[in-house]
Amino acid sequence: ATSSAFATLSPGTYQVKETYSGDGHFVGSAGGFDQGAGLDVVKAATTMTLDSSANPSDFGAPVTFTSTVAAVAPATGRPSGVVQFWEGGKLLGASNLAAAAANTSVATFVTSTLAPGPHAIRAVYVGNFNFEGQTSTTSQDVGQATTVTGISSTPESSTFGDDVTFTSTVTGAAGAPGSPSGSVTFREGSTVLGVASLSTVDGSRQASVVVAGLHGGDHVVTATYSGDTSFSPSTSSEYVHRVDRAASTVEAEKMITVDGDGVDVKVGIVKATVTGNDGAPIAGEPVVFTTIREGDHLVLPVCQAVTDEHGVATCTSVIKEVVRVSVLEGYDATFLGNSDYLPDSDHGAQF
């Protein structure tokens, strides 16, 4: 004779009495199970697994750990109770088991506070009156949080000679605790324009450098964040800063000067001084000297010279007609400009 009622017994020791009712041929009888020692019912064994929703994960990103606890046959039923989640000796959290598939329960724990680096996570099912406890482990790798680096300039465009402030803003991934630290390097191609540490400005993490001496034209600048233990490095997109040419000044010298000692006539000799920002001499640049003949207004080339370290260009014409006209009509000195300075010209009169 068998009975299914034994399958639902909780753990413990039971005294089982068997009674035979008898029939027309046999006399009824009674007896005890196992010579009266009783029937021992023990806790059911369990199996356990532990899984991660994302491995590796980014710093600050939520990770869900799922522990699955199942009864080991011939035991039936879904284990209940609490699952604890540990890293070493630190309790990260705990969660109650919830019914899942047949004879199976699951517990989940979500965390976003794991620091960058490798982690050994352990789930412990403490068991209950009917089921034995169990332990399972898994590894979790947490990488640095991603960052986005931007760049801007003040002013947005400038003139040669102006100081330009480049500012970079570094933003960490949403949900990542803390703020990026470290430094930002500003580059034009392979040339380092400056390096600055991040600090908090108006609630944002920023770094700024002041750059002087940018030549005229377009400058393609990038900002590279160094990264730290929690936040990954990143580089901005290319930023184009335009530097316009500054004004230049040409001063042509008079051909005839009169002072207390008499009259000084510079026959065929022309001279001009070219200066830039704050009167600084513009050296090493060509100056073209011309004169215009009265009557037909023909432009006659006088000569051409390169400015010296003082910004002075001087040359002489030996062509008689050119000398004659320049003495009578004066001459024009023209600086054609360069990448940093705009063109300019001046007329050198007789007096």
mmCIF file of C-alpha atoms in Angstrom:
data_model
loop_
_atom_site.group_PDB
_atom_site.id
_atom_site.type_symbol
_atom_site.label_atom_id
_atom_site.label_comp_id
_atom_site.label_asym_id
_atom_site.label_seq_id
_atom_site.Cartn_x
_atom_site.Cartn_y
_atom_site.Cartn_z
ATOM 1 C CA ALA A 1 0.000 0.000 0.000
ATOM 2 C CA THR A 2 1.215 3.535 -0.747
ATOM 3 C CA SER A 3 0.117 7.039 0.214
ATOM 4 C CA SER A 4 0.766 10.395 -1.495
ATOM 5 C CA ALA A 5 0.163 12.231 1.756
ATOM 6 C CA PHE A 6 3.806 11.783 2.739
ATOM 7 C CA ALA A 7 4.869 14.127 -0.117
ATOM 8 C CA THR A 8 3.464 17.168 1.692
ATOM 9 C CA LEU A 9 5.061 16.539 5.067
ATOM 10 C CA SER A 10 7.279 19.312 6.434
ATOM 11 C CA PRO A 11 10.749 18.398 7.734
ATOM 12 C CA GLY A 12 10.696 16.605 11.065
ATOM 13 C CA THR A 13 10.300 13.126 12.616
ATOM 14 C CA TYR A 14 6.949 11.398 12.330
ATOM 15 C CA GLN A 15 5.584 8.322 14.137
ATOM 16 C CA VAL A 16 3.739 6.368 11.476
ATOM 17 C CA LYS A 17 1.200 3.683 12.471
ATOM 18 C CA GLU A 18 -0.010 1.157 9.932
ATOM 19 C CA THR A 19 -3.399 -0.533 10.444
ATOM 20 C CA TYR A 20 -4.702 -3.427 8.345
ATOM 21 C CA SER A 21 -8.487 -3.700 8.422
ATOM 22 C CA GLY A 22 -8.585 -7.401 7.657
ATOM 23 C CA ASP A 23 -11.075 -9.228 5.414
ATOM 24 C CA GLY A 24 -13.054 -12.463 5.297
ATOM 25 C CA HIS A 25 -9.921 -14.553 5.203
ATOM 26 C CA PHE A 26 -7.429 -12.526 7.219
ATOM 27 C CA VAL A 27 -7.517 -10.976 10.624
ATOM 28 C CA GLY A 28 -6.775 -7.232 10.866
ATOM 29 C CA SER A 29 -3.527 -6.048 12.470
ATOM 30 C CA ALA A 30 -1.503 -2.900 13.372
ATOM 31 C CA GLY A 31 2.150 -1.991 13.521
ATOM 32 C CA GLY A 32 4.670 0.883 13.706
ATOM 33 C CA PHE A 33 6.991 2.200 10.999
ATOM 34 C CA ASP A 34 10.685 1.403 11.431
ATOM 35 C CA GLN A 35 10.195 -0.442 14.723
ATOM 36 C CA GLY A 36 8.827 2.747 16.299
ATOM 37 C CA ALA A 37 11.876 4.913 15.538
ATOM 38 C CA GLY A 38 9.764 7.161 13.352
ATOM 39 C CA LEU A 39 9.992 8.637 9.846
ATOM 40 C CA ASP A 40 12.492 11.494 9.315
ATOM 41 C CA VAL A 41 11.552 14.119 6.731
ATOM 42 C CA VAL A 42 14.510 16.416 5.883
ATOM 43 C CA LYS A 43 14.698 19.832 4.081
ATOM 44 C CA ALA A 44 14.691 19.708 0.310
ATOM 45 C CA ALA A 45 17.940 20.465 -1.482
ATOM 46 C CA THR A 46 18.136 23.474 -3.815
ATOM 47 C CA THR A 47 20.175 24.672 -6.760
ATOM 48 C CA MET A 48 21.042 28.303 -7.361
ATOM 49 C CA THR A 49 22.348 30.467 -10.209
ATOM 50 C CA LEU A 50 23.342 34.138 -10.318
ATOM 51 C CA ASP A 51 23.292 36.255 -13.481
ATOM 52 C CA SER A 52 24.000 39.898 -14.409
ATOM 53 C CA SER A 53 21.940 41.987 -16.816
ATOM 54 C CA ALA A 54 25.029 43.697 -18.284
ATOM 55 C CA ASN A 55 28.622 42.548 -18.023
ATOM 56 C CA PRO A 56 30.695 44.596 -18.456
ATOM 57 C CA SER A 57 28.782 47.711 -17.408
ATOM 58 C CA ASP A 58 29.617 51.408 -17.212
ATOM 59 C CA PHE A 59 30.220 53.209 -13.944
ATOM 60 C CA GLY A 60 26.913 54.615 -12.698
ATOM 61 C CA ALA A 61 24.799 52.443 -15.009
ATOM 62 C CA PRO A 62 22.226 50.228 -13.247
ATOM 63 C CA VAL A 63 23.012 46.507 -13.140
ATOM 64 C CA THR A 64 20.384 43.900 -12.250
ATOM 65 C CA PHE A 65 21.553 40.714 -10.530
ATOM 66 C CA THR A 66 19.077 37.825 -10.802
ATOM 67 C CA SER A 67 19.268 34.801 -8.526
ATOM 68 C CA THR A 68 17.284 31.690 -9.469
ATOM 69 C CA VAL A 69 16.594 29.099 -6.750
ATOM 70 C CA ALA A 70 15.052 25.737 -7.677
ATOM 71 C CA ALA A 71 13.992 22.667 -5.691
ATOM 72 C CA VAL A 72 15.983 19.483 -6.381
ATOM 73 C CA ALA A 73 13.821 16.450 -7.336
ATOM 74 C CA PRO A 74 12.130 14.570 -5.873
ATOM 75 C CA ALA A 75 11.289 17.682 -3.863
ATOM 76 C CA THR A 76 8.543 19.877 -5.283
ATOM 77 C CA GLY A 77 7.326 23.391 -4.616
ATOM 78 C CA ARG A 78 8.843 26.809 -5.016
ATOM 79 C CA PRO A 79 11.495 27.869 -2.506
ATOM 80 C CA SER A 80 10.609 31.025 -0.562
ATOM 81 C CA GLY A 81 12.505 33.381 1.697
ATOM 82 C CA VAL A 82 15.319 35.891 1.307
ATOM 83 C CA VAL A 83 18.354 36.089 -0.979
ATOM 84 C CA GLN A 84 21.255 38.263 0.150
ATOM 85 C CA PHE A 85 23.721 39.849 -2.313
ATOM 86 C CA TRP A 86 27.301 40.304 -1.081
ATOM 87 C CA GLU A 87 30.666 41.572 -2.284
ATOM 88 C CA GLY A 88 33.261 40.135 0.021
ATOM 89 C CA GLY A 89 32.135 40.993 3.549
ATOM 90 C CA LYS A 90 29.887 43.848 2.432
ATOM 91 C CA LEU A 91 26.145 43.268 2.153
ATOM 92 C CA LEU A 92 24.972 45.063 -0.975
ATOM 93 C CA GLY A 93 21.276 44.315 -0.514
ATOM 94 C CA ALA A 94 18.613 41.632 -0.121
ATOM 95 C CA SER A 95 15.439 40.635 -1.910
ATOM 96 C CA ASN A 96 12.552 38.189 -1.368
ATOM 97 C CA LEU A 97 12.118 35.257 -3.694
ATOM 98 C CA ALA A 98 9.159 35.473 -6.064
ATOM 99 C CA ALA A 99 7.446 32.559 -7.768
ATOM 100 C CA ALA A 100 8.680 31.766 -11.254
ATOM 101 C CA ALA A 101 8.533 28.503 -13.223
ATOM 102 C CA ALA A 102 7.510 25.187 -11.652
ATOM 103 C CA ASN A 103 9.527 24.453 -8.495
ATOM 104 C CA THR A 104 11.516 27.657 -9.127
ATOM 105 C CA SER A 105 11.700 31.142 -7.599
ATOM 106 C CA VAL A 106 13.762 34.230 -8.477
ATOM 107 C CA ALA A 107 15.096 37.238 -6.571
ATOM 108 C CA THR A 108 16.523 40.386 -8.180
ATOM 109 C CA PHE A 109 18.739 43.196 -6.903
ATOM 110 C CA VAL A 110 19.550 46.422 -8.795
ATOM 111 C CA THR A 111 22.599 48.572 -8.062
ATOM 112 C CA SER A 112 24.355 51.474 -9.779
ATOM 113 C CA THR A 113 27.010 52.128 -7.122
ATOM 114 C CA LEU A 114 29.694 49.613 -8.093
ATOM 115 C CA ALA A 115 33.020 51.370 -8.585
ATOM 116 C CA PRO A 116 35.037 50.856 -11.786
ATOM 117 C CA GLY A 117 36.993 47.593 -11.751
ATOM 118 C CA PRO A 118 36.330 43.859 -11.269
ATOM 119 C CA HIS A 119 33.805 42.692 -8.674
ATOM 120 C CA ALA A 120 33.065 39.218 -7.240
ATOM 121 C CA ILE A 121 29.344 39.123 -6.385
ATOM 122 C CA ARG A 122 27.886 36.377 -4.173
ATOM 123 C CA ALA A 123 24.190 35.539 -3.723
ATOM 124 C CA VAL A 124 23.186 33.656 -0.564
ATOM 125 C CA TYR A 125 19.796 31.977 -0.188
ATOM 126 C CA VAL A 126 19.288 31.632 3.555
ATOM 127 C CA GLY A 127 16.779 28.793 3.158
ATOM 128 C CA ASN A 128 13.510 28.310 5.031
ATOM 129 C CA PHE A 129 11.734 25.592 7.008
ATOM 130 C CA ASN A 130 11.348 23.363 3.953
ATOM 131 C CA PHE A 131 14.358 24.158 1.764
ATOM 132 C CA GLU A 132 18.089 24.164 2.365
ATOM 133 C CA GLY A 133 20.085 27.340 1.795
ATOM 134 C CA GLN A 134 22.410 27.738 -1.181
ATOM 135 C CA THR A 135 25.148 30.046 -2.545
ATOM 136 C CA SER A 136 26.099 31.164 -6.059
ATOM 137 C CA THR A 137 28.707 33.609 -7.401
ATOM 138 C CA THR A 138 29.368 35.657 -10.516
ATOM 139 C CA SER A 139 31.921 38.234 -11.663
ATOM 140 C CA GLN A 140 31.042 41.764 -12.715
ATOM 141 C CA ASP A 141 33.355 44.145 -14.566
ATOM 142 C CA VAL A 142 32.557 47.851 -14.278
ATOM 143 C CA GLY A 143 34.208 50.237 -16.723
ATOM 144 C CA GLN A 144 34.622 54.004 -16.567
ATOM 145 C CA ALA A 145 31.582 56.132 -17.256
ATOM 146 C CA THR A 146 31.556 57.655 -20.720
ATOM 147 C CA THR A 147 32.088 61.389 -21.165
ATOM 148 C CA VAL A 148 31.321 64.032 -23.767
ATOM 149 C CA THR A 149 33.804 66.871 -24.311
ATOM 150 C CA GLY A 150 32.798 70.128 -25.963
ATOM 151 C CA ILE A 151 34.789 73.224 -26.948
ATOM 152 C CA SER A 152 34.054 76.905 -27.580
ATOM 153 C CA SER A 153 35.993 80.171 -27.816
ATOM 154 C CA THR A 154 35.671 83.728 -26.577
ATOM 155 C CA PRO A 155 35.375 85.704 -28.732
ATOM 156 C CA GLU A 156 33.856 83.415 -31.371
ATOM 157 C CA SER A 157 36.119 85.051 -33.954
ATOM 158 C CA SER A 158 39.023 87.417 -33.343
ATOM 159 C CA THR A 159 41.496 89.785 -34.970
ATOM 160 C CA PHE A 160 45.219 89.131 -35.187
ATOM 161 C CA GLY A 161 46.796 90.274 -31.954
ATOM 162 C CA ASP A 162 43.763 89.475 -29.776
ATOM 163 C CA ASP A 163 43.943 86.959 -26.940
ATOM 164 C CA VAL A 164 41.533 84.045 -27.412
ATOM 165 C CA THR A 165 40.066 81.982 -24.561
ATOM 166 C CA PHE A 166 39.247 78.375 -25.431
ATOM 167 C CA THR A 167 36.844 76.665 -23.011
ATOM 168 C CA SER A 168 36.030 72.968 -22.783
ATOM 169 C CA THR A 169 33.024 71.501 -20.945
ATOM 170 C CA VAL A 170 33.195 67.828 -19.907
ATOM 171 C CA THR A 171 29.964 65.993 -19.085
ATOM 172 C CA GLY A 172 29.719 62.517 -17.543
ATOM 173 C CA ALA A 173 27.145 59.910 -18.534
ATOM 174 C CA ALA A 174 23.677 60.383 -17.060
ATOM 175 C CA GLY A 175 23.371 58.650 -13.707
ATOM 176 C CA ALA A 176 27.098 58.404 -13.061
ATOM 177 C CA PRO A 177 27.835 59.561 -9.510
ATOM 178 C CA GLY A 178 30.375 62.294 -8.946
ATOM 179 C CA SER A 179 31.954 64.619 -11.484
ATOM 180 C CA PRO A 180 34.806 64.214 -13.981
ATOM 181 C CA SER A 181 38.204 65.355 -12.712
ATOM 182 C CA GLY A 182 41.583 65.665 -14.394
ATOM 183 C CA SER A 183 42.712 67.953 -17.193
ATOM 184 C CA VAL A 184 41.933 69.029 -20.742
ATOM 185 C CA THR A 185 44.552 69.473 -23.474
ATOM 186 C CA PHE A 186 43.830 71.938 -26.277
ATOM 187 C CA ARG A 187 45.524 71.216 -29.615
ATOM 188 C CA GLU A 188 45.756 72.644 -33.087
ATOM 189 C CA GLY A 189 46.841 69.613 -35.064
ATOM 190 C CA SER A 190 49.856 68.253 -33.198
ATOM 191 C CA THR A 191 50.610 71.603 -31.550
ATOM 192 C CA VAL A 192 49.562 71.865 -27.908
ATOM 193 C CA LEU A 193 48.006 75.264 -27.261
ATOM 194 C CA GLY A 194 47.615 74.689 -23.528
ATOM 195 C CA VAL A 195 46.569 72.334 -20.723
ATOM 196 C CA ALA A 196 44.121 73.213 -17.934
ATOM 197 C CA SER A 197 42.536 71.401 -14.987
ATOM 198 C CA LEU A 198 38.791 70.929 -14.708
ATOM 199 C CA SER A 199 36.885 73.021 -12.188
ATOM 200 C CA THR A 200 33.223 73.719 -11.541
ATOM 201 C CA VAL A 201 31.916 76.846 -13.295
ATOM 202 C CA ASP A 202 28.197 77.642 -13.128
ATOM 203 C CA GLY A 203 27.467 74.013 -12.310
ATOM 204 C CA SER A 204 29.504 72.552 -15.173
ATOM 205 C CA ARG A 205 32.949 70.995 -15.242
ATOM 206 C CA GLN A 206 35.085 73.287 -17.385
ATOM 207 C CA ALA A 207 38.697 73.981 -18.312
ATOM 208 C CA SER A 208 39.976 77.104 -20.096
ATOM 209 C CA VAL A 209 43.215 78.345 -21.638
ATOM 210 C CA VAL A 210 44.107 81.780 -22.989
ATOM 211 C CA VAL A 211 46.034 81.681 -26.270
ATOM 212 C CA ALA A 212 47.908 84.657 -27.673
ATOM 213 C CA GLY A 213 49.563 85.103 -31.053
ATOM 214 C CA LEU A 214 47.204 83.158 -33.293
ATOM 215 C CA HIS A 215 47.968 84.086 -36.885
ATOM 216 C CA GLY A 216 45.295 85.166 -39.322
ATOM 217 C CA GLY A 217 43.151 82.467 -40.897
ATOM 218 C CA ASP A 218 41.146 79.470 -39.744
ATOM 219 C CA HIS A 219 42.404 77.459 -36.758
ATOM 220 C CA VAL A 220 41.058 73.942 -36.209
ATOM 221 C CA VAL A 221 41.214 73.237 -32.483
ATOM 222 C CA THR A 222 40.259 70.154 -30.415
ATOM 223 C CA ALA A 223 39.966 69.548 -26.671
ATOM 224 C CA THR A 224 40.947 66.170 -25.175
ATOM 225 C CA TYR A 225 39.836 65.180 -21.685
ATOM 226 C CA SER A 226 42.409 63.044 -19.825
ATOM 227 C CA GLY A 227 39.898 60.879 -17.952
ATOM 228 C CA ASP A 228 40.205 59.689 -14.327
ATOM 229 C CA THR A 229 39.542 56.495 -12.373
ATOM 230 C CA SER A 230 35.772 56.838 -12.813
ATOM 231 C CA PHE A 231 35.332 58.683 -16.130
ATOM 232 C CA SER A 232 36.751 57.731 -19.522
ATOM 233 C CA PRO A 233 38.794 60.054 -21.774
ATOM 234 C CA SER A 234 37.105 61.770 -24.702
ATOM 235 C CA THR A 235 37.916 64.267 -27.431
ATOM 236 C CA SER A 236 35.720 67.045 -28.775
ATOM 237 C CA SER A 237 34.788 67.454 -32.392
ATOM 238 C CA GLU A 238 36.924 69.868 -34.412
ATOM 239 C CA TYR A 239 36.240 73.513 -33.647
ATOM 240 C CA VAL A 240 37.123 76.202 -36.200
ATOM 241 C CA HIS A 241 38.173 79.606 -34.861
ATOM 242 C CA ARG A 242 38.594 82.408 -37.391
ATOM 243 C CA VAL A 243 41.311 85.056 -36.908
ATOM 244 C CA ASP A 244 40.820 88.111 -39.129
ATOM 245 C CA ARG A 245 43.710 90.266 -40.348
ATOM 246 C CA ALA A 246 44.576 93.377 -38.367
ATOM 247 C CA ALA A 247 45.014 96.856 -39.837
ATOM 248 C CA SER A 248 48.477 97.950 -40.940
ATOM 249 C CA THR A 249 49.877 101.457 -41.333
ATOM 250 C CA VAL A 250 52.237 102.705 -44.040
ATOM 251 C CA GLU A 251 54.025 106.022 -43.622
ATOM 252 C CA ALA A 252 55.858 107.286 -46.716
ATOM 253 C CA GLU A 253 58.720 109.735 -46.113
ATOM 254 C CA LYS A 254 58.761 113.155 -47.742
ATOM 255 C CA MET A 255 61.198 113.503 -50.621
ATOM 256 C CA ILE A 256 62.211 117.042 -49.778
ATOM 257 C CA THR A 257 62.794 118.200 -46.230
ATOM 258 C CA VAL A 258 63.618 121.719 -45.130
ATOM 259 C CA ASP A 259 65.267 122.517 -41.813
ATOM 260 C CA GLY A 260 67.483 125.211 -40.401
ATOM 261 C CA ASP A 261 70.512 123.823 -42.183
ATOM 262 C CA GLY A 262 68.947 124.025 -45.624
ATOM 263 C CA VAL A 263 67.067 121.823 -48.047
ATOM 264 C CA ASP A 264 67.570 118.067 -48.340
ATOM 265 C CA VAL A 265 66.408 116.646 -51.686
ATOM 266 C CA LYS A 266 66.337 112.869 -52.006
ATOM 267 C CA VAL A 267 66.549 112.356 -55.738
ATOM 268 C CA GLY A 268 65.267 108.930 -56.728
ATOM 269 C CA ILE A 269 65.271 107.661 -53.129
ATOM 270 C CA VAL A 270 61.966 106.478 -51.655
ATOM 271 C CA LYS A 271 61.349 105.291 -48.126
ATOM 272 C CA ALA A 272 58.389 104.005 -46.081
ATOM 273 C CA THR A 273 57.771 102.531 -42.650
ATOM 274 C CA VAL A 274 55.214 99.745 -42.124
ATOM 275 C CA THR A 275 53.762 99.093 -38.666
ATOM 276 C CA GLY A 276 51.060 96.905 -37.180
ATOM 277 C CA ASN A 277 49.411 96.415 -33.800
ATOM 278 C CA ASP A 278 50.458 99.012 -31.233
ATOM 279 C CA GLY A 279 52.972 100.449 -33.698
ATOM 280 C CA ALA A 280 55.026 97.266 -33.855
ATOM 281 C CA PRO A 281 57.246 97.149 -36.988
ATOM 282 C CA ILE A 282 56.275 94.672 -39.673
ATOM 283 C CA ALA A 283 59.569 93.189 -40.842
ATOM 284 C CA GLY A 284 60.433 91.086 -43.852
ATOM 285 C CA GLU A 285 57.543 92.226 -46.040
ATOM 286 C CA PRO A 286 57.732 93.744 -49.546
ATOM 287 C CA VAL A 287 56.719 97.343 -50.192
ATOM 288 C CA VAL A 288 55.965 98.475 -53.747
ATOM 289 C CA PHE A 289 56.767 102.084 -54.710
ATOM 290 C CA THR A 290 55.033 103.712 -57.709
ATOM 291 C CA THR A 291 54.439 107.171 -59.120
ATOM 292 C CA ILE A 292 51.763 108.592 -61.418
ATOM 293 C CA ARG A 293 52.720 110.766 -64.368
ATOM 294 C CA GLU A 294 50.689 113.918 -64.746
ATOM 295 C CA GLY A 295 48.763 114.210 -67.955
ATOM 296 C CA ASP A 296 48.245 110.603 -68.997
ATOM 297 C CA HIS A 297 48.039 109.298 -65.392
ATOM 298 C CA LEU A 298 50.327 106.435 -66.239
ATOM 299 C CA VAL A 299 51.455 104.459 -63.200
ATOM 300 C CA LEU A 300 55.217 104.096 -63.263
ATOM 301 C CA PRO A 301 57.007 101.537 -61.053
ATOM 302 C CA VAL A 302 59.726 103.159 -59.000
ATOM 303 C CA CYS A 303 61.214 100.205 -57.135
ATOM 304 C CA GLN A 304 60.452 97.534 -54.569
ATOM 305 C CA ALA A 305 62.087 96.827 -51.192
ATOM 306 C CA VAL A 306 61.654 94.544 -48.159
ATOM 307 C CA THR A 307 61.140 96.036 -44.719
ATOM 308 C CA ASP A 308 63.968 95.645 -42.233
ATOM 309 C CA GLU A 309 63.683 94.847 -38.518
ATOM 310 C CA HIS A 310 62.392 98.360 -37.927
ATOM 311 C CA GLY A 311 59.699 98.015 -40.580
ATOM 312 C CA VAL A 312 61.548 100.382 -42.925
ATOM 313 C CA ALA A 313 61.789 99.795 -46.677
ATOM 314 C CA THR A 314 64.116 101.943 -48.827
ATOM 315 C CA CYS A 315 65.098 101.754 -52.462
ATOM 316 C CA THR A 316 66.320 103.914 -55.352
ATOM 317 C CA SER A 317 65.305 104.318 -58.983
ATOM 318 C CA VAL A 318 67.904 105.201 -61.637
ATOM 319 C CA ILE A 319 65.420 105.659 -64.452
ATOM 320 C CA LYS A 320 65.453 109.373 -65.268
ATOM 321 C CA GLU A 321 61.800 109.660 -66.249
ATOM 322 C CA VAL A 322 60.699 107.850 -63.109
ATOM 323 C CA VAL A 323 62.952 110.037 -60.961
ATOM 324 C CA ARG A 324 61.644 113.177 -62.640
ATOM 325 C CA VAL A 325 58.002 112.249 -62.154
ATOM 326 C CA SER A 326 58.463 111.106 -58.574
ATOM 327 C CA VAL A 327 60.237 114.341 -57.692
ATOM 328 C CA LEU A 328 57.454 116.379 -59.264
ATOM 329 C CA GLU A 329 54.418 114.283 -58.272
ATOM 330 C CA GLY A 330 55.607 112.358 -55.266
ATOM 331 C CA TYR A 331 55.176 108.584 -54.960
ATOM 332 C CA ASP A 332 52.937 105.920 -53.415
ATOM 333 C CA ALA A 333 54.239 103.250 -51.016
ATOM 334 C CA THR A 334 52.035 100.147 -50.873
ATOM 335 C CA PHE A 335 52.165 97.233 -48.454
ATOM 336 C CA LEU A 336 50.248 94.376 -50.056
ATOM 337 C CA GLY A 337 49.328 92.729 -46.780
ATOM 338 C CA ASN A 338 49.963 89.208 -45.503
ATOM 339 C CA SER A 339 48.145 86.517 -43.527
ATOM 340 C CA ASP A 340 48.109 88.686 -40.392
ATOM 341 C CA TYR A 341 47.768 92.250 -41.707
ATOM 342 C CA LEU A 342 45.549 94.027 -44.206
ATOM 343 C CA PRO A 343 47.104 96.060 -47.072
ATOM 344 C CA ASP A 344 47.766 99.774 -46.693
ATOM 345 C CA SER A 345 49.404 102.558 -48.677
ATOM 346 C CA ASP A 346 50.572 106.137 -48.252
ATOM 347 C CA HIS A 347 51.626 108.967 -50.543
ATOM 348 C CA GLY A 348 55.054 110.497 -50.191
ATOM 349 C CA ALA A 349 54.784 114.111 -51.302
ATOM 350 C CA GLN A 350 57.557 116.536 -52.103
ATOM 351 C CA PHE A 351 57.236 118.409 -48.818
#
